[in-house]
PDB file of C-alpha atoms in Angstrom:
ATOM      1  CA  MET A  58     119.206  99.421 110.516  1.00 42.00           C
ATOM      2  CA  SER A  59     118.000  99.922 114.085  1.00 57.00           C
ATOM      3  CA  LYS A  60     117.232  96.938 116.297  1.00 67.00           C
ATOM      4  CA  LEU A  61     114.264  99.036 117.404  1.00 84.00           C
ATOM      5  CA  LYS A  62     112.351  98.696 114.129  1.00 92.00           C
ATOM      6  CA  PRO A  63     108.780  97.602 114.842  1.00 95.00           C
ATOM      7  CA  GLU A  64     107.117  94.687 113.028  1.00 94.00           C
ATOM      8  CA  LYS A  65     103.759  96.470 112.825  1.00 95.00           C
ATOM      9  CA  ILE A  66     102.514 100.022 113.009  1.00 97.00           C
ATOM     10  CA  ILE A  67      98.846 100.481 113.788  1.00 97.00           C
ATOM     11  CA  VAL A  68      96.827 103.693 113.729  1.00 97.00           C
ATOM     12  CA  SER A  69      93.679 103.474 115.859  1.00 97.00           C
ATOM     13  CA  LYS A  70      90.262 103.737 114.201  1.00 97.00           C
ATOM     14  CA  SER A  71      89.835 107.144 115.787  1.00 97.00           C
ATOM     15  CA  LYS A  72      93.241 108.078 114.292  1.00 98.00           C
ATOM     16  CA  ASP A  73      94.414 109.577 117.597  1.00 98.00           C
ATOM     17  CA  VAL A  74      96.777 106.796 118.688  1.00 98.00           C
ATOM     18  CA  LEU A  75      99.785 105.179 117.042  1.00 98.00           C
ATOM     19  CA  LYS A  76     100.846 101.740 118.232  1.00 98.00           C
ATOM     20  CA  LEU A  77     104.220 100.159 117.416  1.00 97.00           C
ATOM     21  CA  ILE A  78     104.464  96.394 117.868  1.00 96.00           C
ATOM     22  CA  TYR A  79     107.844  94.671 118.082  1.00 94.00           C
ATOM     23  CA  LYS A  80     108.999  91.060 117.557  1.00 91.00           C
ATOM     24  CA  SER A  81     109.280  90.616 121.301  1.00 84.00           C
ATOM     25  CA  GLU A  82     105.551  91.489 121.423  1.00 79.00           C
ATOM     26  CA  HIS A  83     106.531  94.639 123.269  1.00 91.00           C
ATOM     27  CA  GLU A  84     104.282  97.557 122.313  1.00 95.00           C
ATOM     28  CA  ILE A  85     104.676 101.308 122.355  1.00 96.00           C
ATOM     29  CA  THR A  86     101.538 103.434 122.284  1.00 98.00           C
ATOM     30  CA  LEU A  87     101.741 107.189 121.622  1.00 98.00           C
ATOM     31  CA  THR A  88      98.955 109.683 121.124  1.00 98.00           C
ATOM     32  CA  ALA A  89      98.711 111.802 117.990  1.00 98.00           C
ATOM     33  CA  GLU A  90      98.814 114.946 120.127  1.00 98.00           C
ATOM     34  CA  TYR A  91     102.065 113.881 121.825  1.00 98.00           C
ATOM     35  CA  LEU A  92     103.645 112.919 118.499  1.00 98.00           C
ATOM     36  CA  ARG A  93     102.588 116.228 116.944  1.00 98.00           C
ATOM     37  CA  VAL A  94     103.796 118.344 119.858  1.00 97.00           C
ATOM     38  CA  PHE A  95     107.158 116.568 119.908  1.00 97.00           C
ATOM     39  CA  SER A  96     107.629 116.402 116.150  1.00 97.00           C
ATOM     40  CA  PRO A  97     111.338 116.253 115.328  1.00 95.00           C
ATOM     41  CA  SER A  98     110.865 118.642 112.398  1.00 94.00           C
ATOM     42  CA  ALA A  99     112.802 121.880 112.055  1.00 86.00           C
ATOM     43  CA  GLU A 100     109.406 123.590 111.844  1.00 84.00           C
ATOM     44  CA  VAL A 101     108.829 122.655 115.516  1.00 88.00           C
ATOM     45  CA  ARG A 102     112.314 122.105 116.947  1.00 83.00           C
ATOM     46  CA  GLY A 103     114.170 124.647 114.856  1.00 77.00           C
ATOM     47  CA  HIS A 104     117.797 124.350 113.943  1.00 75.00           C
ATOM     48  CA  ARG A 105     118.932 125.518 117.388  1.00 74.00           C
ATOM     49  CA  SER A 106     117.300 124.984 120.789  1.00 71.00           C
ATOM     50  CA  SER A 107     116.461 128.705 120.867  1.00 72.00           C
ATOM     51  CA  ASP A 108     114.337 128.218 117.711  1.00 79.00           C
ATOM     52  CA  TYR A 109     111.855 125.877 119.437  1.00 85.00           C
ATOM     53  CA  ILE A 110     108.210 126.815 118.825  1.00 91.00           C
ATOM     54  CA  LEU A 111     105.718 125.805 121.510  1.00 94.00           C
ATOM     55  CA  GLN A 112     102.916 123.845 119.864  1.00 96.00           C
ATOM     56  CA  VAL A 113      99.465 124.917 121.044  1.00 95.00           C
ATOM     57  CA  GLY A 114      95.926 123.801 120.248  1.00 96.00           C
ATOM     58  CA  LYS A 115      96.922 120.261 119.248  1.00 97.00           C
ATOM     59  CA  LYS A 116      94.675 118.275 121.611  1.00 96.00           C
ATOM     60  CA  ASN A 117      92.325 117.100 118.841  1.00 96.00           C
ATOM     61  CA  VAL A 118      94.908 116.516 116.097  1.00 97.00           C
ATOM     62  CA  VAL A 119      94.658 113.165 114.306  1.00 98.00           C
ATOM     63  CA  ILE A 120      96.892 111.100 112.080  1.00 98.00           C
ATOM     64  CA  LEU A 121      95.944 111.049 108.390  1.00 98.00           C
ATOM     65  CA  ASP A 122      98.790 108.890 107.108  1.00 98.00           C
ATOM     66  CA  VAL A 123     102.007 107.144 108.109  1.00 98.00           C
ATOM     67  CA  LYS A 124     104.750 106.561 105.545  1.00 97.00           C
ATOM     68  CA  THR A 125     107.959 104.599 105.979  1.00 95.00           C
ATOM     69  CA  VAL A 126     111.204 106.456 105.358  1.00 96.00           C
ATOM     70  CA  GLY A 127     113.870 103.977 104.302  1.00 93.00           C
ATOM     71  CA  PHE A 128     114.524 101.337 106.944  1.00 92.00           C
ATOM     72  CA  TYR A 129     114.992 103.756 109.810  1.00 95.00           C
ATOM     73  CA  ALA A 130     111.921 105.960 110.311  1.00 97.00           C
ATOM     74  CA  ILE A 131     108.357 106.993 109.586  1.00 98.00           C
ATOM     75  CA  GLN A 132     106.818 110.249 108.435  1.00 98.00           C
ATOM     76  CA  ILE A 133     103.470 111.114 110.008  1.00 98.00           C
ATOM     77  CA  VAL A 134     100.904 113.289 108.250  1.00 98.00           C
ATOM     78  CA  PHE A 135      98.587 115.101 110.662  1.00 98.00           C
ATOM     79  CA  ASP A 136      95.229 116.690 109.899  1.00 97.00           C
ATOM     80  CA  ASP A 137      96.547 120.161 110.764  1.00 96.00           C
ATOM     81  CA  GLY A 138      98.788 119.961 107.699  1.00 95.00           C
ATOM     82  CA  HIS A 139     102.013 119.122 109.526  1.00 96.00           C
ATOM     83  CA  ASP A 140     103.969 116.427 107.691  1.00 96.00           C
ATOM     84  CA  SER A 141     107.653 117.355 107.870  1.00 94.00           C
ATOM     85  CA  GLY A 142     108.714 115.346 110.918  1.00 94.00           C
ATOM     86  CA  ILE A 143     110.813 112.229 110.334  1.00 97.00           C
ATOM     87  CA  TYR A 144     110.447 109.983 113.389  1.00 98.00           C
ATOM     88  CA  SER A 145     113.365 107.540 113.602  1.00 97.00           C
ATOM     89  CA  TRP A 146     112.820 104.235 115.395  1.00 96.00           C
ATOM     90  CA  ASP A 147     115.215 105.411 118.106  1.00 96.00           C
ATOM     91  CA  TYR A 148     113.353 108.710 118.508  1.00 97.00           C
ATOM     92  CA  LEU A 149     109.997 106.922 118.892  1.00 97.00           C
ATOM     93  CA  VAL A 150     111.430 104.716 121.652  1.00 96.00           C
ATOM     94  CA  SER A 151     112.917 107.809 123.293  1.00 97.00           C
ATOM     95  CA  LEU A 152     109.535 109.545 123.192  1.00 97.00           C
ATOM     96  CA  ARG A 153     108.005 106.618 125.066  1.00 97.00           C
ATOM     97  CA  GLU A 154     110.851 106.326 127.569  1.00 96.00           C
ATOM     98  CA  ASN A 155     110.747 110.056 128.329  1.00 98.00           C
ATOM     99  CA  TYR A 156     106.982 110.504 128.162  1.00 98.00           C
ATOM    100  CA  ASP A 157     106.405 111.690 131.750  1.00 98.00           C
ATOM    101  CA  LYS A 158     109.282 114.189 131.692  1.00 98.00           C
ATOM    102  CA  ASN A 159     108.391 115.478 128.217  1.00 97.00           C
ATOM    103  CA  TRP A 160     104.658 115.775 128.829  1.00 98.00           C
ATOM    104  CA  ASN A 161     104.990 117.476 132.230  1.00 98.00           C
ATOM    105  CA  SER A 162     107.491 119.953 130.795  1.00 97.00           C
ATOM    106  CA  TYR A 163     105.122 120.671 127.900  1.00 97.00           C
ATOM    107  CA  LEU A 164     102.174 121.273 130.253  1.00 97.00           C
ATOM    108  CA  ARG A 165     104.313 123.638 132.358  1.00 97.00           C
ATOM    109  CA  GLN A 166     105.356 125.585 129.255  1.00 95.00           C
ATOM    110  CA  LEU A 167     101.721 125.948 128.189  1.00 96.00           C
ATOM    111  CA  LYS A 168     100.766 127.204 131.643  1.00 94.00           C
ATOM    112  CA  ASN A 169     103.710 129.606 131.836  1.00 94.00           C
ATOM    113  CA  GLU A 170     102.780 131.116 128.470  1.00 92.00           C
ATOM    114  CA  ASN A 171      99.018 131.136 129.126  1.00 91.00           C
ATOM    115  CA  LYS A 172      98.410 128.814 126.190  1.00 93.00           C
ATOM    116  CA  SER A 173      96.068 125.865 125.772  1.00 93.00           C
ATOM    117  CA  ARG A 174      96.097 122.360 124.323  1.00 95.00           C
ATOM    118  CA  LEU A 175      92.654 123.119 122.923  1.00 93.00           C
ATOM    119  CA  PRO A 176      92.350 124.860 119.568  1.00 86.00           C
ATOM    120  CA  ASP A 177      90.789 128.312 119.485  1.00 76.00           C
ATOM    121  CA  ILE A 178      91.202 128.870 123.220  1.00 63.00           C
ATOM    122  CA  GLN A 179      92.950 131.964 124.491  1.00 60.00           C
ATOM    123  CA  ILE A 180      93.849 132.187 128.143  1.00 58.00           C
ATOM    124  CA  LEU A 181      93.998 135.657 129.689  1.00 58.00           C
ATOM    125  CA  LYS A 182      95.821 136.235 132.942  1.00 59.00           C
ATOM    126  CA  ILE A 183      94.214 139.062 134.876  1.00 63.00           C
ATOM    127  CA  LYS A 184      96.495 140.851 137.311  1.00 63.00           C
TER     128      LYS A 184
END
């Protein structure tokens, strides 16, 4: 069992933020969009790094449910139907610790591929 297991998991009323509260009263707050974009599922990450699928249009995604998986993780159900990611306690801490690097890289990838965080938005690059 991980020492990083939170005592409480709270989903905001708006369902767009997940908060993990630890014994030390330390808190980790992660947005639904960030959790969805960085889902550890094979559907998103693939089985090899070359299989990664850039997640687009997830800005307004919300959390419908959170289920514990054994003593080591949670499964998050999102309103876009995604529910196959198993977020270990260690992975959740890693997401928080690497937030700036991860998020900036994600935004660069969206820009490089002319994609958007907003659903139903297509970006055209005119040369």
